Coordinates of C-alpha atoms and ligand atoms in Angstrom, one line a residue:
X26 CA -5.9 7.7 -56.5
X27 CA -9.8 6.5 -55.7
X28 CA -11.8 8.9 -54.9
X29 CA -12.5 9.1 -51.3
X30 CA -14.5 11.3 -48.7
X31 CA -12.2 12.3 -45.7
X32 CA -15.2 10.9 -44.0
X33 CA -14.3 7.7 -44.4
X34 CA -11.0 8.3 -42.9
X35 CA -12.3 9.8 -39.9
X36 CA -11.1 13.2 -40.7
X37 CA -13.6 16.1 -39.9
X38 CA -14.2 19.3 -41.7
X39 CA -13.8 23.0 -39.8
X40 CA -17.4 24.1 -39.7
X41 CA -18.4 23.1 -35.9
X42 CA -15.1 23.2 -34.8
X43 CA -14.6 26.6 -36.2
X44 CA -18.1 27.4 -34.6
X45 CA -17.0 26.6 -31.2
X46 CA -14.1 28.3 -31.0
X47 CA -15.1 31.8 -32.1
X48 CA -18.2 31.6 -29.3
X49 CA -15.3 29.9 -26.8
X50 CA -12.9 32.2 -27.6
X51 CA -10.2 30.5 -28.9
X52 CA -8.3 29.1 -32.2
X53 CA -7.5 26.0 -33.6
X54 CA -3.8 25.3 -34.3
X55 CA -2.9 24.6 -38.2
X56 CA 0.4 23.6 -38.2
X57 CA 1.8 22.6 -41.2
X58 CA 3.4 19.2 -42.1
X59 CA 5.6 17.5 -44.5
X60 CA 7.5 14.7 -42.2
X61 CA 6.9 11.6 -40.7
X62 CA 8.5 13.3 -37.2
X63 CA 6.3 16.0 -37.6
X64 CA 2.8 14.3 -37.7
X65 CA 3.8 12.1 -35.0
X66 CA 4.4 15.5 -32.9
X67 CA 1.7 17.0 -33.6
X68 CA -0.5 14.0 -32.9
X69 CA 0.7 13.5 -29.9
X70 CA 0.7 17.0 -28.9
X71 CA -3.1 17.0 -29.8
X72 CA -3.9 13.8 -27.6
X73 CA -2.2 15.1 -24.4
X74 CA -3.8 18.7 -24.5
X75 CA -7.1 17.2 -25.7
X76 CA -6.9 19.7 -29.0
X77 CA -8.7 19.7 -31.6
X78 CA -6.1 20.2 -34.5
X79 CA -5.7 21.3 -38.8
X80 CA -3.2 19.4 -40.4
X81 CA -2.2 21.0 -43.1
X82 CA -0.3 20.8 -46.3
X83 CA 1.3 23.6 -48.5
X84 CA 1.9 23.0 -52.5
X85 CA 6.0 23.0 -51.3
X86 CA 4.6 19.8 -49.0
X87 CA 3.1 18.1 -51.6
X88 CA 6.2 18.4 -54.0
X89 CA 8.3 17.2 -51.4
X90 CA 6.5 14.4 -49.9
X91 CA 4.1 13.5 -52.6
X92 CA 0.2 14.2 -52.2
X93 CA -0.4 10.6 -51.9
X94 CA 2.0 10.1 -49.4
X95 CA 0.7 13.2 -46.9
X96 CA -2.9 11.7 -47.4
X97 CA -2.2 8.5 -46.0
X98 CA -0.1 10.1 -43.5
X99 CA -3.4 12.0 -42.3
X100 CA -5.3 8.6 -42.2
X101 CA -2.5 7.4 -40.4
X102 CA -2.7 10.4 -38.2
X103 CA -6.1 9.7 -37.1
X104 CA -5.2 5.9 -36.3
X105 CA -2.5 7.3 -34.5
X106 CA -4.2 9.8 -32.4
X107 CA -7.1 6.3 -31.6
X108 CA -4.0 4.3 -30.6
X109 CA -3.5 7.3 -28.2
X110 CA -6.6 7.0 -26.3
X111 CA -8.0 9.4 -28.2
X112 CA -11.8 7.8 -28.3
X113 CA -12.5 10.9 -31.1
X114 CA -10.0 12.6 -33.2
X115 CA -11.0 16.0 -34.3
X116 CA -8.1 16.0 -37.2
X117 CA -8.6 18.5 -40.3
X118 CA -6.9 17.4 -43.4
X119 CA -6.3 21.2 -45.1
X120 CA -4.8 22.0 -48.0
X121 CA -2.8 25.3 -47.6
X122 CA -2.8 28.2 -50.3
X123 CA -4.7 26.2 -53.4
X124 CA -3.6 27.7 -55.7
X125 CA -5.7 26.8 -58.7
X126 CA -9.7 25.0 -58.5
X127 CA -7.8 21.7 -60.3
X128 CA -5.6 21.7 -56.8
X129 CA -8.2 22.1 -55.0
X130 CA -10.5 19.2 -56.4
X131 CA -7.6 16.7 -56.4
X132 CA -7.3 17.3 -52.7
X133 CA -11.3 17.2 -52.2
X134 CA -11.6 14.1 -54.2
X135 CA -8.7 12.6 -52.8
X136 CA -9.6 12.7 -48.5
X137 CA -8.9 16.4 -48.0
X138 CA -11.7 18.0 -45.6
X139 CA -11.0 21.5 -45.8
X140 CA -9.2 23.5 -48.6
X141 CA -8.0 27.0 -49.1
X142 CA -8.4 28.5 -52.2
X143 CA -6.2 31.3 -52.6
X144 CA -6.7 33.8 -54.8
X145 CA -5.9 37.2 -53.1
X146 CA -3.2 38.2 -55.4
X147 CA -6.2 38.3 -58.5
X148 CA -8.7 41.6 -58.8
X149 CA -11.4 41.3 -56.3
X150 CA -14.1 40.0 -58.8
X151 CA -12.1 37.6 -59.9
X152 CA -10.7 36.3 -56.4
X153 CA -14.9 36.1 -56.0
X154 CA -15.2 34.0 -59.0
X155 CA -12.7 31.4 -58.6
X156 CA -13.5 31.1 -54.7
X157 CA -17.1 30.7 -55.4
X158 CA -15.7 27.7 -57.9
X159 CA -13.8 25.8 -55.4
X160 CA -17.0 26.6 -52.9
X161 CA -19.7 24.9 -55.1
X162 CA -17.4 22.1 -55.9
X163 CA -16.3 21.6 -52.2
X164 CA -19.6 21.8 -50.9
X165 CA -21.0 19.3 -52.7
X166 CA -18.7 16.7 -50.1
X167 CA -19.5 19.0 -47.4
X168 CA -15.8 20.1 -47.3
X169 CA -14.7 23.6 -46.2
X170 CA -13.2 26.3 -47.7
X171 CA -10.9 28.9 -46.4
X172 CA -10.5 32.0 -48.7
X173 CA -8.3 35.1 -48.5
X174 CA -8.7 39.0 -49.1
X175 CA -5.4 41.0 -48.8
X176 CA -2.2 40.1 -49.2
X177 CA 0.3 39.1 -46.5
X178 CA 4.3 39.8 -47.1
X179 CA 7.1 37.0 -46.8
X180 CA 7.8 33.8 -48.0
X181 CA 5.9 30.7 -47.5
X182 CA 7.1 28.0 -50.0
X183 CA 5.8 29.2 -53.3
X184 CA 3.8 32.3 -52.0
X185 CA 6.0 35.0 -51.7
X186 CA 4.9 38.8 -51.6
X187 CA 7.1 41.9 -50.8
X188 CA 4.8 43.9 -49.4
X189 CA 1.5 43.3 -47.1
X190 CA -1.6 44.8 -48.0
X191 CA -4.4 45.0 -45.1
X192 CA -8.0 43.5 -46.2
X193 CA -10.0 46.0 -46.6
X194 CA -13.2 45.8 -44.0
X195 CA -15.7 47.6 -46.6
X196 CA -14.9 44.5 -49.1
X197 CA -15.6 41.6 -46.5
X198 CA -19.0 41.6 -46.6
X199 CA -19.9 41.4 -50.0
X200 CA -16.8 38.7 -50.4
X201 CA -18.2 36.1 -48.0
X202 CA -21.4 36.7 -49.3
X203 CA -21.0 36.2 -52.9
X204 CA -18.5 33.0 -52.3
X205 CA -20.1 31.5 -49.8
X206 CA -16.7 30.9 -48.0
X207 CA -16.2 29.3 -44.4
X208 CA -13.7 31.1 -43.3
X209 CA -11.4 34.3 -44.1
X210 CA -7.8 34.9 -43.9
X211 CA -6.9 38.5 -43.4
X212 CA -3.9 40.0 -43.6
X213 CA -3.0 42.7 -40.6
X214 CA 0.3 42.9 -40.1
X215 CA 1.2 39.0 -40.0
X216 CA 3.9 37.6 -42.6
X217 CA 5.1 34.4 -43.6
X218 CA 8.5 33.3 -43.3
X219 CA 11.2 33.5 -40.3
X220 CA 12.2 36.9 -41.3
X221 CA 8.5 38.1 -40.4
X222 CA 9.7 42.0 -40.5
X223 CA 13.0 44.1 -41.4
X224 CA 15.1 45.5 -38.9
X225 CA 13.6 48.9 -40.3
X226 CA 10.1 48.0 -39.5
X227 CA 11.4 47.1 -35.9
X228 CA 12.1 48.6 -32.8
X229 CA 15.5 47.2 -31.1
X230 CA 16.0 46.2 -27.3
X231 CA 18.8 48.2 -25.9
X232 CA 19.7 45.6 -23.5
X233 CA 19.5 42.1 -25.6
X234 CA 19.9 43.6 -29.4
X235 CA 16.7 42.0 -29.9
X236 CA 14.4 43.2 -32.6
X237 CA 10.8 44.0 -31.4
X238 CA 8.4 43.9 -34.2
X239 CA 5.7 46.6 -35.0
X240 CA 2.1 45.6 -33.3
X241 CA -0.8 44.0 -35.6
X242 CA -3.4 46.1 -36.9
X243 CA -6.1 44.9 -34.3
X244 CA -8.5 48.1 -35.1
X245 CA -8.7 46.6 -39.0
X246 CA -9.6 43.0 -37.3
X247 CA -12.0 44.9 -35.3
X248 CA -13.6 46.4 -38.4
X249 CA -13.9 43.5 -40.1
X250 CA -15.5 41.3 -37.1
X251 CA -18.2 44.2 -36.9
X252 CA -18.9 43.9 -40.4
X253 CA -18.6 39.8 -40.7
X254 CA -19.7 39.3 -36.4
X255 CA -19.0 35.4 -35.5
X256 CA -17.5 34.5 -38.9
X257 CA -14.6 32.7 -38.6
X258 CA -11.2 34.7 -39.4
X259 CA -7.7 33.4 -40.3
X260 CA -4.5 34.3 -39.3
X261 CA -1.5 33.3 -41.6
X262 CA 1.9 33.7 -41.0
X263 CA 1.8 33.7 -37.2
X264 CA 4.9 32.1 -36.1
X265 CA 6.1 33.7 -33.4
X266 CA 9.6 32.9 -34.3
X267 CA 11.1 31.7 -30.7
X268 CA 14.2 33.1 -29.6
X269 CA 15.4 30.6 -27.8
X270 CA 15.7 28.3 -30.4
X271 CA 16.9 31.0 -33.3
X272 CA 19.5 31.3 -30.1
X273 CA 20.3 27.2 -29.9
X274 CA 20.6 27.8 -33.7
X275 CA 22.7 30.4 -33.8
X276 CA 24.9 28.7 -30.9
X277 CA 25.6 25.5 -33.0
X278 CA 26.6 26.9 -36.4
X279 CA 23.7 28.1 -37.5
X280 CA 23.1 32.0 -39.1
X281 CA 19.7 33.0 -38.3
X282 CA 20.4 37.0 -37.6
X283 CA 17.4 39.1 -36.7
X284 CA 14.8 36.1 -37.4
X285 CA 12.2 37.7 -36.2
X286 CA 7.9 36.7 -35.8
X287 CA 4.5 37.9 -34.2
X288 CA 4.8 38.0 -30.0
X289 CA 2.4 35.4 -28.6
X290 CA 1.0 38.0 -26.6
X291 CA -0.5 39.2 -29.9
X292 CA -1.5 35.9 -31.1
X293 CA -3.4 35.1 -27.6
X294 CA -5.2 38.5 -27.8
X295 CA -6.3 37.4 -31.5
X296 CA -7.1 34.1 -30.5
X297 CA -9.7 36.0 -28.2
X298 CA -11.2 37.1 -31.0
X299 CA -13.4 36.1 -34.2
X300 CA -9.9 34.7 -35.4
X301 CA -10.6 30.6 -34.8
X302 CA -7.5 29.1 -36.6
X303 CA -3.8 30.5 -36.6
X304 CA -1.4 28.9 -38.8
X305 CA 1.9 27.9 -37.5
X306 CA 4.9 26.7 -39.5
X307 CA 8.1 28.3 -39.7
X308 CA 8.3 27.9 -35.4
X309 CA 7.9 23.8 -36.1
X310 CA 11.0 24.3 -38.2
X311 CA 13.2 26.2 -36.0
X312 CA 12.1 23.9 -33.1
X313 CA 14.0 21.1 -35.2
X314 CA 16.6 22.5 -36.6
X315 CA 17.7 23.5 -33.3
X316 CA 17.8 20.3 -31.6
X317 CA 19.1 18.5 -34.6
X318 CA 22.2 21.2 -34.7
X319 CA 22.5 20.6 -30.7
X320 CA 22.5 17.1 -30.9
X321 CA 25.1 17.2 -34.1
X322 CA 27.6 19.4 -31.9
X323 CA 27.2 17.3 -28.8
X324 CA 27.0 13.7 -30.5
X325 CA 29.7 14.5 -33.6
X326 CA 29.9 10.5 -33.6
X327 CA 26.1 9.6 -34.3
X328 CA 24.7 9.3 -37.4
X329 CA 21.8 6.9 -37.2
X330 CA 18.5 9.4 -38.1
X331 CA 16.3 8.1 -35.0
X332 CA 19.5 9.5 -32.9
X333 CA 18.8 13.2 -34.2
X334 CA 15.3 12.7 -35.1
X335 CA 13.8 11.8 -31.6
X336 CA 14.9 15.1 -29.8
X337 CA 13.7 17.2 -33.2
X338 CA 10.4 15.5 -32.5
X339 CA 10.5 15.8 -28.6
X340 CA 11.3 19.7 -29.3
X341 CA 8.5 19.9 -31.6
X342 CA 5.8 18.4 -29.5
X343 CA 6.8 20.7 -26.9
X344 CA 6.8 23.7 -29.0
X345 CA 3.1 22.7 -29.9
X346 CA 1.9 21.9 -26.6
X347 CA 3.1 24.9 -25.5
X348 CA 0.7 26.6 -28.9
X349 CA -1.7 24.6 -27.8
X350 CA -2.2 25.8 -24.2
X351 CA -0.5 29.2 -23.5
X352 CA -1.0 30.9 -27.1
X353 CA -4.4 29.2 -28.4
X354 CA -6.4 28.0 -26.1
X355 CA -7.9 24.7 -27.8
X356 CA -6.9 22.4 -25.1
X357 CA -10.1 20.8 -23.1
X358 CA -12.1 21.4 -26.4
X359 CA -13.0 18.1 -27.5
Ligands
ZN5 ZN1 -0.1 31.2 -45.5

């Protein structure tokens, strides 16, 4: 592919955006993508609430779509969000746990405006030296870079850890100073996946067999926001898992038992924080799945795609307007 600056295809990068919200006290949704449906969604979600929004795209996304194919989606996404009546898109395009600086430089040089370098599963001096990489090279196209210290647990596509590790506060500093990073991920408590926690690690609701999960660790955000104060934080892995639809799921066939994410309460009271963008996937998956398998058991006769796919994308915009306004905050920011 040409190289091209996301400039050029109206795309900005997180640095004011991620400025504003940690002085408003809010966060920026990243929600993942890797269909047509869901860019549409999210675009239209973003116009009505007047959100600024990330885009983002996981190495799972770019094997399954095709990088090529996601990058003109984002330029399409912008057109899209104009064709609106949105006079000025804030869109991020983000790449999503880079895994390697050749990743990252393909995105950058091919319209990305924001990358993540992740290298939180390498020793610390060596997570320092391959962030600081990606950072000179990304900097040079004023693009941003997201890093990460600690280690999350779950599954996200290719990222997969058993166990979480919390970032350790005493590390930040000298991290973010030595890469020159624009923002952090952290890991306190949050995990990837729809099976966020075990039912071990969970408290259960007498009355509805629910599982409650365990509470983040808000006094090691607090730590690190004194150490780092207005730098831009990260939460991964903050689906919040919605019952309802795990329910609809569960109702029409489906075998979701115990799926179980981070409360929005949680989230919100993060959002209130240094923490300025919150990344949201699995809950744009359940949202679809669950009206598809509705619309299966009610319609058994259908079979044309835009029959099944227009209430998947209905439920998804909703679930992201409903992000947008009652968990974030970001509406009214542009
Ligand atoms: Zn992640």
């Amino acid at each position: 592919m040409k190289k091209t600056s996301y400039k050029e295809l109206g795309l900005v990068n997180t640095r004011k955006m991620f400025a504003k919200a940690v002085k408003g006290g809010y966060a920026i949704p990243a929600f993942n993508f890797n269909t047509m449906e869901q860019m549409q969604a999210i675009v239209q979600a973003a116009v009505e609430t007047k959100s600024p929004v990330i885009m983002q795209v996981s190495k799972g996304a770019r094997k399954y779509a095709n990088p090529t194919i996601l990058r003109y989606m984002a330029q399409g996404a912008v057109e899209y969000a104009k064709e609106l009546g949105c006079k000025k898109p804030q869109i991020v395009l983000h790449l999503d746990h880079g895994d390697s600086f050749e990743t990252c430089k393909s995105c950058i040089d091919s319209g990305f405006s924001s990358v993540m370098i992740d290298a939180s599963s390498l020793p610390f001096e060596e997570n320092i030296k391959l962030t600081k990489k990606v950072v000179n090279y990304a900097h040079k196209y004023d693009v941003t870079v997201e890093a990460e210290l600690g280690v999350l647990a779950g599954v996200e596509d290719e990222v997969s850890s058993a166990e979480s590790h919390y970032t350790k506060p005493e590390e930040v500093i000298e991290f973010a100073t030595k890469t020159g990073c624009d923002s952090l991920a952290i890991s306190i408590g949050t995990s990837h996946g729809a099976y966020k926690f075990t039912p071990e690690q969970c408290t259960r609701d007498e009355k509805t067999g629910k599982l409650i999960p365990p509470p983040l660790a808000f006094d090691v955000l607090k730590e690190i926001e004194k150490k780092l104060p207005g730098f831009p934080i990260v939460l991964h892995g903050s689906s919040s898992v919605p019952q309802d639809e795990v329910d609809t799921i569960n109702k029409f066939g489906g075998k979701l038992p115990d799926a179980v994410g981070i409360p929005e309460e949680q989230l919100r009271k993060a959002a209130k924080s240094a923490v300025c963008k919150i990344n949201i996937d699995s809950d744009s998956r359940l949202a679809m799945t669950a009206a598809i398998r509705q619309h299966f058991a009610e319609h058994p006769d259908h079979f044309d795609p835009r029959q099944y796919l227009t209430p998947a994308r209905d439920n998804m915009k909703k679930m992201y307007i409903h992000k947008i306004v009652k968990v974030l905050g970001s509406n009214d920011k542009l």
